[in-house]
Amino acid sequence: NTVERDALLMEKYPDKFVLNTTFDAREGDEGLRKLESDVARWGCTGVKLYTAEWRGASRGWDLKSDEAARYLAKCQELGIKNVHVHKGPTIWPLDKDAFDVRDIDHAATNFPELNFIVEHVGLPRIEDFCFMAVQEPNVYAGLAVVVGGLMHARPRFFNKVMGELLFWLGEDKLIFGADYAIWEPKWQVEGFVDWNMPDTEEYSDYGQVSIEAKKKILGLNAAKLYDLDVPAELRLEGQPVAEPVAAS
């Protein structure tokens, strides 16, 4: 899809969509001008990045590069604060290592004013992601594919992935995602609402997940990142959603 096509939906349903843009650090000055243009036109406050995309002889890029640093600095300058990065499963012919999470560690440390939402939590590198994210206060876990791909097809693995994420990052740092290009969200939302950690020896290291935690994960955490007004009846009483590190 393109930002321009997504913008048509946002303009038609402004109360239902938040529009993010994108960049590829290999595009140099031309890409920086496009980023500026998108923000000026649509007021984007987030970007979605795919670091494993092939371009000519290049088989991907990472956020540790000087070129990427130029773009991240431009994001700060333009008021973009949420950087969503695809770090998870690949398809042929993309290189698995191009979605490694190690460059997130580097970028999050160098750009503490930005929030880095790691979509698909680096699967299958869940341990690498958790041990990195726990030390970076501006790194969040995006649960697309985790819920849709694992909740029913691999329920035991889903329990363990969610248990690790909740233990290391906590309920304030998890962001629901449905990967709508692949799966419809309704069954994922309903399934996650009904899900809880099994009370068995296999999962005894992990705690139960409260209704309040699920509300945060399903929407309140994302609303905080994007400064969305939450209706009073949907807010948590006496338990505000954690402030993002990169507050406006």
XYZ file of C-alpha atoms in Angstrom, residues 75-246:
172
model
C 11.598 12.826 12.620
C 12.357 14.642 15.859
C 12.546 17.966 14.027
C 9.173 17.399 12.343
C 7.338 16.274 15.482
C 7.194 12.590 14.575
C 7.563 10.663 17.817
C 6.467 7.070 17.103
C 8.715 4.828 15.007
C 7.093 1.484 14.162
C 9.663 -0.992 12.859
C 8.833 -4.374 11.331
C 11.022 -6.839 13.197
C 9.650 -10.315 12.821
C 8.889 -13.087 10.371
C 10.220 -12.799 6.832
C 9.209 -14.316 3.529
C 11.460 -15.468 0.720
C 13.693 -13.937 -0.569
C 14.157 -11.478 2.317
C 17.047 -12.169 4.681
C 15.995 -13.201 8.188
C 18.870 -11.297 9.769
C 17.727 -8.046 8.166
C 14.896 -7.999 10.716
C 17.199 -8.566 13.686
C 16.351 -6.290 16.633
C 19.902 -5.262 17.539
C 19.714 -1.982 15.622
C 16.708 -0.954 17.730
C 18.949 -1.009 20.799
C 21.364 1.402 19.115
C 18.698 3.779 17.792
C 16.624 3.859 20.984
C 19.667 4.833 23.038
C 20.715 7.550 20.589
C 17.204 8.965 20.148
C 15.535 8.840 23.586
C 12.895 11.370 22.496
C 11.444 8.853 20.039
C 9.280 5.835 20.844
C 10.257 2.645 19.010
C 7.372 0.204 18.600
C 8.847 -3.118 17.496
C 6.123 -4.736 15.429
C 5.940 -8.525 15.764
C 8.344 -8.291 18.762
C 11.286 -9.594 16.778
C 9.893 -13.114 16.380
C 11.450 -15.620 16.449
C 14.065 -13.681 18.471
C 11.782 -13.131 21.479
C 14.574 -13.399 24.051
C 16.795 -10.962 22.171
C 13.922 -8.501 22.021
C 12.932 -8.801 25.680
C 16.451 -8.453 27.040
C 16.995 -5.403 24.826
C 13.626 -3.757 25.456
C 13.775 -4.058 29.238
C 16.764 -1.700 29.315
C 15.376 0.799 26.788
C 12.512 2.821 28.308
C 11.353 4.050 24.893
C 10.927 0.607 23.292
C 7.457 -0.950 23.013
C 6.183 -4.342 21.852
C 3.787 -4.414 18.891
C 1.673 -7.574 19.142
C 0.638 -7.992 15.496
C 1.281 -11.618 14.416
C 1.814 -12.557 18.078
C -1.960 -12.573 18.601
C -3.144 -13.425 15.095
C -0.483 -15.973 14.268
C -0.007 -17.730 17.601
C -3.066 -17.394 19.843
C -4.985 -20.260 18.206
C -2.412 -21.996 15.998
C 0.318 -22.209 18.674
C -1.443 -21.560 22.017
C 1.345 -22.882 24.252
C 3.952 -20.797 22.464
C 1.580 -17.811 22.611
C 1.308 -18.200 26.384
C 5.082 -18.198 26.728
C 5.621 -15.235 24.421
C 3.004 -13.179 26.250
C 4.394 -14.281 29.598
C 7.902 -13.145 28.675
C 6.676 -9.824 27.294
C 4.593 -9.084 30.376
C 7.408 -10.096 32.729
C 10.160 -8.072 31.067
C 8.305 -5.090 29.595
C 5.110 -4.924 31.629
C 1.527 -4.194 30.614
C 2.192 -0.504 29.889
C 4.593 -1.273 27.031
C 2.493 -3.731 24.974
C 0.527 -2.467 21.950
C -2.178 -4.594 20.308
C -2.014 -5.082 16.559
C -4.157 -7.232 14.258
C -2.123 -7.176 11.018
C -5.303 -6.271 9.173
C -3.741 -6.972 5.772
C -3.763 -10.665 6.727
C -6.413 -11.178 9.422
C -9.570 -9.366 10.475
C -9.276 -7.939 13.996
C -12.645 -8.997 15.489
C -11.736 -12.574 16.394
C -8.333 -11.479 17.673
C -9.802 -8.862 19.994
C -12.441 -11.274 21.276
C -9.899 -14.056 21.697
C -7.485 -11.845 23.616
C -10.276 -10.601 25.894
C -11.157 -14.219 26.747
C -7.539 -15.386 27.080
C -5.661 -15.711 30.329
C -2.491 -17.404 31.420
C -3.218 -21.069 32.236
C -2.886 -21.821 35.934
C -0.556 -24.789 35.484
C 2.982 -25.675 36.492
C 4.225 -25.070 32.945
C 3.338 -21.376 33.222
C 3.914 -20.872 36.940
C 6.605 -18.259 36.233
C 3.988 -15.960 34.727
C 1.227 -14.010 36.435
C -2.413 -13.641 35.498
C -3.478 -10.805 33.211
C -6.019 -8.396 34.671
C -8.910 -6.750 32.843
C -7.162 -3.412 33.345
C -4.007 -4.762 31.705
C -5.994 -5.998 28.716
C -7.634 -2.587 28.320
C -4.211 -0.980 28.228
C -2.870 -3.464 25.707
C -5.951 -3.326 23.457
C -6.033 0.442 23.136
C -5.149 2.697 26.031
C -1.389 2.353 25.580
C -1.625 3.244 21.888
C -3.941 6.146 22.679
C -1.291 7.529 25.007
C 1.434 7.270 22.386
C -0.687 9.179 19.881
C -2.268 11.680 22.291
C -5.762 10.410 21.516
C -8.588 11.542 23.745
C -10.092 8.539 25.537
C -13.803 8.810 26.410
C -14.333 9.083 30.148
C -16.271 5.816 30.318
C -13.306 3.914 28.845
C -10.600 5.298 31.100
C -9.196 3.345 34.028
C -10.288 4.671 37.379
C -7.349 5.560 39.582
C -4.901 3.769 37.293
C -3.736 6.100 34.505
C -1.932 4.749 31.479
C 1.836 5.213 31.774
C 3.307 8.304 30.117
C 5.380 7.435 27.048
C 9.020 8.386 27.262
C 8.724 10.621 24.221
